[in-house]
Coordinates of C-alpha atoms in Angstrom, one line a residue:
M1 CA 14.0 12.8 2.8
V2 CA 13.6 9.2 4.3
S3 CA 16.8 6.4 4.0
A4 CA 16.5 3.8 1.6
R5 CA 17.6 1.7 4.7
N6 CA 15.0 3.3 6.5
E7 CA 12.4 3.4 4.8
E8 CA 12.9 -0.4 4.5
R9 CA 13.2 -0.4 8.1
E10 CA 9.6 0.7 9.0
F11 CA 7.8 -1.0 6.1
M12 CA 9.2 -4.9 7.9
E13 CA 8.3 -3.0 11.2
R14 CA 3.8 -2.5 9.9
A15 CA 4.6 -6.1 8.2
F16 CA 5.6 -7.0 11.8
E17 CA 2.6 -4.7 13.3
L18 CA 0.5 -7.5 11.2
A19 CA 1.8 -10.6 12.2
E20 CA 1.1 -9.7 15.7
E21 CA -2.2 -8.7 15.0
A22 CA -2.2 -12.0 13.4
L23 CA -1.2 -13.6 16.3
A24 CA -3.8 -12.5 19.0
S25 CA -5.9 -13.3 16.4
N26 CA -4.6 -17.6 17.1
E27 CA -4.0 -16.8 13.7
V28 CA -0.6 -18.1 12.8
P29 CA 1.6 -14.8 12.7
V30 CA 2.7 -13.9 9.3
G31 CA 2.4 -10.3 8.2
C32 CA 3.2 -8.3 5.0
V33 CA 3.3 -5.9 3.4
F34 CA 3.2 -3.9 -0.4
T35 CA 4.7 -0.8 -1.1
Y36 CA 5.0 1.5 -4.6
E37 CA 7.7 4.6 -4.8
G38 CA 7.8 4.2 -1.0
R39 CA 4.3 4.3 0.1
E40 CA 2.3 1.5 0.7
V41 CA 0.2 0.5 -1.9
A42 CA -1.6 -2.3 0.5
C43 CA -1.1 -4.7 3.7
G44 CA -2.6 -8.2 4.8
R45 CA -1.8 -10.7 7.6
N46 CA -3.1 -14.3 7.5
E47 CA -6.6 -14.8 8.2
V48 CA -6.3 -18.2 7.3
N49 CA -8.7 -19.6 10.6
R50 CA -11.2 -17.1 10.8
T51 CA -12.0 -17.5 7.1
K52 CA -11.6 -20.8 6.9
D53 CA -10.0 -20.4 3.3
P54 CA -5.9 -22.3 2.3
T55 CA -5.7 -19.2 0.5
T56 CA -5.8 -16.3 2.7
H57 CA -2.0 -15.9 3.9
A58 CA -0.5 -12.2 4.1
E59 CA 0.6 -12.1 1.0
M60 CA -2.5 -13.2 -0.7
V61 CA -4.3 -11.3 1.3
A62 CA -2.3 -8.6 0.3
L63 CA -3.1 -9.1 -3.3
R64 CA -6.6 -8.6 -2.7
N65 CA -6.4 -6.1 -1.1
L66 CA -4.5 -4.2 -3.6
Q67 CA -6.4 -4.9 -6.1
A68 CA -9.4 -4.0 -3.7
E69 CA -7.8 -0.5 -3.5
N70 CA -6.2 0.1 -7.2
P71 CA -9.1 0.3 -9.6
D72 CA -6.6 0.8 -12.6
I73 CA -4.9 -3.3 -11.7
G74 CA -7.9 -4.4 -12.6
E75 CA -6.7 -6.1 -15.2
V76 CA -5.2 -8.4 -13.0
I77 CA -7.1 -11.5 -11.6
L78 CA -7.6 -14.2 -9.5
Y79 CA -7.8 -17.6 -11.7
N80 CA -7.0 -20.8 -9.8
H81 CA -5.9 -18.6 -5.7
F82 CA -3.2 -17.2 -8.0
F83 CA -2.9 -14.0 -9.2
R84 CA -1.8 -13.4 -13.0
Y85 CA -1.8 -10.2 -15.7
H86 CA -3.9 -10.0 -18.5
G87 CA -4.5 -7.4 -21.0
E88 CA -1.2 -5.6 -22.7
H89 CA -2.3 -2.6 -20.1
K90 CA 1.8 -1.4 -19.4
A91 CA 1.4 1.0 -17.2
V92 CA -0.7 -1.5 -14.3
K93 CA 2.0 -4.2 -15.4
E94 CA 4.5 -1.7 -14.8
I95 CA 3.1 -1.3 -11.6
L96 CA 3.2 -4.8 -11.0
R97 CA 7.0 -5.6 -11.6
D98 CA 7.9 -2.2 -9.5
L99 CA 6.4 -3.0 -6.3
V100 CA 8.7 -3.9 -3.2
L101 CA 6.9 -6.7 -1.2
Y102 CA 8.1 -6.6 2.7
V103 CA 7.5 -9.7 4.9
T104 CA 7.3 -11.5 7.7
L105 CA 7.9 -15.1 6.7
E106 CA 9.5 -16.4 3.4
P107 CA 6.8 -16.8 1.3
C108 CA 4.9 -20.5 1.1
I109 CA 4.9 -21.9 -2.4
M110 CA 1.5 -20.8 -3.4
C111 CA 2.4 -17.3 -2.2
A112 CA 5.6 -17.5 -3.9
S113 CA 3.7 -18.7 -7.6
G114 CA 1.4 -15.9 -6.9
L115 CA 4.2 -13.6 -6.6
Y116 CA 6.3 -14.3 -9.6
E117 CA 3.1 -14.5 -11.3
L118 CA 3.2 -10.3 -10.6
A119 CA 6.4 -10.4 -13.0
N120 CA 8.0 -8.7 -10.4
E121 CA 11.6 -9.8 -9.4
R122 CA 12.4 -8.3 -5.8
F123 CA 10.8 -10.2 -2.9
G124 CA 12.0 -11.6 0.3
G125 CA 11.8 -13.6 3.5
I126 CA 13.8 -15.5 5.9
C127 CA 15.4 -18.7 3.8
S128 CA 13.7 -22.0 5.7
V129 CA 11.1 -23.8 4.7
G130 CA 11.6 -23.4 0.9
N131 CA 14.2 -23.1 -2.1
W132 CA 13.5 -20.9 -4.3
S133 CA 14.9 -22.1 -7.2
K134 CA 13.4 -25.6 -6.9
Y135 CA 10.0 -24.5 -7.6
N136 CA 10.6 -21.6 -10.3
K137 CA 10.0 -21.0 -14.0
E138 CA 12.8 -21.1 -16.4
K139 CA 13.4 -17.6 -16.3
A140 CA 13.1 -16.7 -12.8
E141 CA 15.5 -14.4 -11.8
V142 CA 13.8 -13.1 -8.0
E143 CA 16.4 -10.5 -5.6
V144 CA 16.1 -12.6 -2.0
V145 CA 16.4 -9.4 0.2
V146 CA 17.1 -11.2 3.6
D147 CA 17.8 -8.8 6.6
S148 CA 18.8 -11.8 9.8
T149 CA 17.5 -9.0 12.8
Y150 CA 14.4 -9.7 11.3
A151 CA 14.9 -13.6 11.2
D152 CA 15.1 -14.1 15.6
R153 CA 11.4 -11.8 15.5
S154 CA 10.2 -13.5 13.2
I155 CA 10.5 -17.2 14.4
A156 CA 9.5 -16.0 18.1
L157 CA 6.5 -15.3 17.2
L158 CA 5.7 -18.3 15.2
K159 CA 7.0 -20.2 18.5
S160 CA 5.0 -18.0 20.3
F161 CA 1.9 -19.8 18.1
Y162 CA 2.7 -23.2 18.4
D163 CA 3.0 -23.1 22.2
K164 CA -0.1 -22.4 22.6
Q165 CA -1.7 -24.3 19.7
N166 CA -3.5 -23.7 17.3
P167 CA -7.0 -23.7 18.8
F168 CA -8.8 -24.4 15.0
A169 CA -6.6 -27.6 14.8
P170 CA -9.1 -30.5 14.3
E171 CA -8.1 -32.3 18.6
E172 CA -7.0 -35.1 17.3
K173 CA -4.3 -33.7 14.6
R174 CA -3.2 -31.4 17.5
K175 CA 0.0 -32.5 19.0
S176 CA 0.1 -33.3 22.9
K177 CA 1.9 -31.8 25.1
K178 CA 4.0 -34.2 28.2
S179 CA 4.9 -32.8 30.9
K180 CA 8.4 -31.4 32.1
Q181 CA 9.7 -34.3 34.0

């Protein structure tokens, strides 16, 4: 039997594998994996530059993949770039509530809102970009699971991306690097 800690490590490694794929494809290096009852049910990585679609963050790609690969979750629809549950299919609602998310970086506000709509009390990230409590709904109770051993790795991936600059950014938006003397 796989321990919870080893399972967590396995899925975080999978998320980092996806983030590294994103980096190799000139995307912001973020990867994410959804699990249900200890098995991967969907994954995603940033695809914004490839798709020219600003909503294709890792979490949103994973949510779309979850919907595409699990027809029983057909009642979960994309609405205004966020997933919202419509209908009273209890089994589907329970599956969504029990998903576990492994992600290499704290979800942005768009993705956090999409995740919140799943009615799932567990999600995690590196608490650095936004403050969930500022943006949550009144009754939100979110369990933030942070393992600091992954923080340095995530930061290093982001630095790698931004050091080489985004080749898809308009020239006038790119920061010019001053040579060190």
